[in-house]
mmCIF file of C-alpha atoms in Angstrom:
data_model
loop_
_atom_site.group_PDB
_atom_site.id
_atom_site.type_symbol
_atom_site.label_atom_id
_atom_site.label_comp_id
_atom_site.label_asym_id
_atom_site.label_seq_id
_atom_site.Cartn_x
_atom_site.Cartn_y
_atom_site.Cartn_z
ATOM 1 C CA MET A 1 -0.361 0.119 -0.025
ATOM 2 C CA SER A 2 1.130 3.164 -0.729
ATOM 3 C CA ALA A 3 0.855 6.320 1.812
ATOM 4 C CA GLN A 4 -1.405 8.378 -0.579
ATOM 5 C CA GLU A 5 -4.057 4.843 0.283
ATOM 6 C CA TYR A 6 -3.216 5.099 4.224
ATOM 7 C CA ALA A 7 -4.173 8.292 3.603
ATOM 8 C CA PHE A 8 -6.833 7.098 2.308
ATOM 9 C CA LEU A 9 -7.685 4.786 4.622
ATOM 10 C CA VAL A 10 -7.761 7.057 7.518
ATOM 11 C CA LEU A 11 -9.910 9.523 6.186
ATOM 12 C CA ALA A 12 -12.903 6.916 5.099
ATOM 13 C CA VAL A 13 -12.248 5.749 8.562
ATOM 14 C CA VAL A 14 -12.097 8.791 10.115
ATOM 15 C CA GLY A 15 -15.196 10.394 7.723
ATOM 16 C CA GLY A 16 -17.563 7.035 8.190
ATOM 17 C CA LEU A 17 -16.668 7.150 12.615
ATOM 18 C CA SER A 18 -18.103 10.450 12.210
ATOM 19 C CA ALA A 19 -21.021 10.472 10.271
ATOM 20 C CA ILE A 20 -22.214 7.618 12.358
ATOM 21 C CA ALA A 21 -22.169 9.922 15.173
ATOM 22 C CA VAL A 22 -23.849 12.753 13.245
ATOM 23 C CA VAL A 23 -27.224 9.969 13.423
ATOM 24 C CA THR A 24 -26.421 8.612 16.450
ATOM 25 C CA ALA A 25 -25.879 11.289 18.360
ATOM 26 C CA THR A 26 -28.911 12.605 21.420
ATOM 27 C CA ASN A 27 -27.607 17.119 21.672
ATOM 28 C CA VAL A 28 -27.294 18.786 18.109
ATOM 29 C CA VAL A 29 -25.337 20.883 18.153
ATOM 30 C CA HIS A 30 -22.763 17.928 18.967
ATOM 31 C CA ALA A 31 -24.114 16.612 15.193
ATOM 32 C CA ALA A 32 -23.663 19.751 13.987
ATOM 33 C CA LEU A 33 -19.789 19.108 14.673
ATOM 34 C CA TYR A 34 -19.506 15.815 13.693
ATOM 35 C CA LEU A 35 -20.716 16.574 11.170
ATOM 36 C CA VAL A 36 -17.570 19.016 10.476
ATOM 37 C CA VAL A 37 -15.128 16.116 10.999
ATOM 38 C CA SER A 38 -16.853 14.601 8.140
ATOM 39 C CA LEU A 39 -17.399 16.931 5.843
ATOM 40 C CA LEU A 40 -13.176 17.924 6.734
ATOM 41 C CA SER A 41 -12.532 14.695 5.997
ATOM 42 C CA VAL A 42 -14.600 14.295 2.991
ATOM 43 C CA ALA A 43 -12.174 17.345 1.976
ATOM 44 C CA GLY A 44 -9.191 15.277 2.269
ATOM 45 C CA VAL A 45 -10.165 12.961 -0.087
ATOM 46 C CA TYR A 46 -10.781 15.185 -2.365
ATOM 47 C CA LEU A 47 -7.403 17.000 -2.183
ATOM 48 C CA LEU A 48 -6.064 13.428 -2.146
ATOM 49 C CA LEU A 49 -7.631 12.887 -5.725
ATOM 50 C CA GLY A 50 -5.738 15.927 -6.903
ATOM 51 C CA ALA A 51 -8.810 18.200 -6.911
ATOM 52 C CA GLU A 52 -8.350 20.980 -4.656
ATOM 53 C CA PHE A 53 -10.415 23.508 -6.201
ATOM 54 C CA VAL A 54 -13.473 20.798 -5.207
ATOM 55 C CA ALA A 55 -11.662 20.115 -1.926
ATOM 56 C CA TRP A 56 -11.736 24.440 -1.139
ATOM 57 C CA VAL A 57 -14.680 24.183 -1.826
ATOM 58 C CA GLN A 58 -16.099 22.020 0.395
ATOM 59 C CA ILE A 59 -14.039 23.469 3.155
ATOM 60 C CA LEU A 60 -15.265 26.995 2.330
ATOM 61 C CA ILE A 61 -18.842 26.437 1.467
ATOM 62 C CA TYR A 62 -19.936 23.181 3.767
ATOM 63 C CA VAL A 63 -18.064 23.241 6.943
ATOM 64 C CA GLY A 64 -17.634 27.235 6.392
ATOM 65 C CA ALA A 65 -21.289 28.581 5.928
ATOM 66 C CA ILE A 66 -23.922 25.302 6.047
ATOM 67 C CA VAL A 67 -22.303 24.068 9.502
ATOM 68 C CA ILE A 68 -22.004 27.361 11.041
ATOM 69 C CA LEU A 69 -25.782 28.359 9.667
ATOM 70 C CA PHE A 70 -26.878 25.477 10.697
ATOM 71 C CA LEU A 71 -25.381 26.368 14.675
ATOM 72 C CA PHE A 72 -26.637 30.071 14.194
ATOM 73 C CA GLY A 73 -29.845 29.089 13.254
ATOM 74 C CA LEU A 74 -30.509 26.678 16.837
ATOM 75 C CA MET A 75 -28.705 28.993 18.738
ATOM 76 C CA LEU A 76 -30.758 31.942 17.448
ATOM 77 C CA THR A 77 -34.885 30.045 17.540
ATOM 78 C CA LYS A 78 -33.761 28.605 20.610
ATOM 79 C CA ALA A 79 -34.692 25.326 19.151
ATOM 80 C CA PRO A 80 -34.757 22.403 21.650
ATOM 81 C CA ILE A 81 -31.307 20.455 22.345
ATOM 82 C CA GLY A 82 -30.468 17.608 24.465
ATOM 83 C CA ARG A 83 -31.765 13.695 24.810
ATOM 84 C CA ASP A 84 -35.553 14.016 24.966
ATOM 85 C CA THR A 85 -35.604 16.005 21.848
ATOM 86 C CA LEU A 86 -34.382 13.921 19.628
ATOM 87 C CA ASP A 87 -35.262 10.127 20.900
ATOM 88 C CA ASN A 88 -38.246 9.412 19.594
ATOM 89 C CA GLN A 89 -38.641 5.784 20.217
ATOM 90 C CA GLN A 90 -38.797 4.797 16.428
ATOM 91 C CA ARG A 91 -34.804 3.899 16.504
ATOM 92 C CA GLY A 92 -35.464 -0.083 15.217
ATOM 93 C CA ILE A 93 -38.275 1.327 12.454
ATOM 94 C CA GLY A 94 -35.262 4.249 11.445
ATOM 95 C CA ALA A 95 -33.047 1.324 11.305
ATOM 96 C CA LEU A 96 -35.398 -1.150 9.107
ATOM 97 C CA VAL A 97 -35.671 2.092 7.014
ATOM 98 C CA GLY A 98 -31.940 2.587 6.613
ATOM 99 C CA VAL A 99 -30.849 -1.089 5.964
ATOM 100 C CA GLY A 100 -33.256 -1.681 3.087
ATOM 101 C CA VAL A 101 -32.622 2.071 1.269
ATOM 102 C CA PHE A 102 -28.618 0.955 1.558
ATOM 103 C CA ALA A 103 -29.629 -2.511 0.498
ATOM 104 C CA GLY A 104 -31.747 -0.888 -2.274
ATOM 105 C CA LEU A 105 -28.633 0.723 -3.330
ATOM 106 C CA VAL A 106 -25.751 -1.317 -4.103
ATOM 107 C CA PHE A 107 -28.332 -2.992 -5.766
ATOM 108 C CA LEU A 108 -28.926 -0.493 -8.633
ATOM 109 C CA ILE A 109 -24.978 0.388 -7.952
ATOM 110 C CA GLN A 110 -24.135 -2.648 -9.144
ATOM 111 C CA GLU A 111 -26.818 -2.811 -11.820
ATOM 112 C CA ALA A 112 -26.292 0.408 -13.322
ATOM 113 C CA PHE A 113 -21.929 0.152 -13.076
ATOM 114 C CA PRO A 114 -20.547 -3.435 -12.949
ATOM 115 C CA VAL A 115 -18.128 -4.893 -11.134
ATOM 116 C CA GLN A 116 -16.755 -6.886 -13.897
ATOM 117 C CA ASP A 117 -17.125 -4.118 -17.287
ATOM 118 C CA ALA A 118 -15.390 -1.730 -14.810
ATOM 119 C CA VAL A 119 -12.801 0.414 -16.602
ATOM 120 C CA ALA A 120 -10.319 2.587 -15.414
ATOM 121 C CA PHE A 121 -11.043 6.288 -16.295
ATOM 122 C CA GLU A 122 -8.663 9.178 -17.255
ATOM 123 C CA THR A 123 -7.676 11.328 -14.369
ATOM 124 C CA THR A 124 -8.019 14.958 -14.695
ATOM 125 C CA GLN A 125 -6.552 17.536 -12.630
ATOM 126 C CA GLY A 126 -8.688 19.313 -10.616
ATOM 127 C CA SER A 127 -7.985 23.272 -11.765
ATOM 128 C CA THR A 128 -10.835 26.121 -11.817
ATOM 129 C CA ASP A 129 -10.645 25.740 -15.653
ATOM 130 C CA VAL A 130 -12.032 22.221 -15.685
ATOM 131 C CA VAL A 131 -14.177 22.215 -12.849
ATOM 132 C CA GLY A 132 -15.320 25.497 -14.158
ATOM 133 C CA GLU A 133 -16.325 24.466 -18.176
ATOM 134 C CA ALA A 134 -17.629 20.975 -16.494
ATOM 135 C CA ILE A 135 -20.569 22.624 -14.342
ATOM 136 C CA PHE A 136 -20.945 25.646 -16.640
ATOM 137 C CA ARG A 137 -20.798 23.942 -19.704
ATOM 138 C CA ASN A 138 -21.613 20.061 -19.115
ATOM 139 C CA TYR A 139 -23.726 20.378 -16.096
ATOM 140 C CA VAL A 140 -25.640 23.455 -16.090
ATOM 141 C CA LEU A 141 -29.314 21.840 -15.554
ATOM 142 C CA PRO A 142 -28.107 20.020 -12.143
ATOM 143 C CA PHE A 143 -25.991 23.243 -10.774
ATOM 144 C CA GLU A 144 -29.235 25.496 -11.746
ATOM 145 C CA ALA A 145 -31.502 22.486 -10.118
ATOM 146 C CA VAL A 146 -29.463 22.603 -7.006
ATOM 147 C CA SER A 147 -29.519 26.368 -7.084
ATOM 148 C CA PHE A 148 -33.286 26.636 -6.795
ATOM 149 C CA LEU A 149 -32.705 23.681 -4.101
ATOM 150 C CA LEU A 150 -30.916 25.590 -1.713
ATOM 151 C CA LEU A 151 -32.822 28.670 -2.517
ATOM 152 C CA ALA A 152 -36.388 26.454 -2.091
ATOM 153 C CA ALA A 153 -34.802 24.912 1.951
ATOM 154 C CA LEU A 154 -33.040 28.729 3.017
ATOM 155 C CA ILE A 155 -36.867 30.222 2.320
ATOM 156 C CA GLY A 156 -38.081 27.631 4.155
ATOM 157 C CA ALA A 157 -36.146 27.873 7.095
ATOM 158 C CA ILE A 158 -36.256 31.026 7.246
ATOM 159 C CA VAL A 159 -40.385 31.244 7.097
ATOM 160 C CA LEU A 160 -40.300 28.501 9.015
ATOM 161 C CA ALA A 161 -37.877 30.033 12.389
ATOM 162 C CA ARG A 162 -40.127 32.852 12.099
ATOM 163 C CA LYS A 163 -42.668 33.492 15.022
ATOM 164 C CA ASP A 164 -45.752 33.784 14.777
ATOM 165 C CA ASP A 165 -47.303 36.816 17.140
ATOM 166 C CA ALA A 166 -50.480 35.363 17.198
ATOM 167 C CA SER A 167 -49.440 32.563 19.184
#
């Protein structure tokens, strides 16, 4: 194994464990901090793959903006934080649904990308020119769809955080 493979293994283990901690944490603030670790490990994987621009975008947008916005939203809305607010006694059903979704995704991925037909793909350097051309030429529709979805989520968060005067 090369040093890059060892680094990937460490990042994958740290990212996987922190992702599990995100969904099993009983405190929302702790879950958000575990999410930071998980997103940083994803950025580390991008760095290992030579996609520096995507790694820095991952850090700036997801770690620097989304998680901080989430934490500020928790603090400003005075949302209930703690074990009693998150424990709804339906973990078994949630785990069953999660295993079912995972099995379905594995089946779909195996059908879409069979391992025996796999060919090595050509790697490209993660320069901003290549990423920008790919986003705005080949993937402009998914990019705009994600932008619209994020805008809708932002508006929904504002509506949910707004206090009603009647209540």
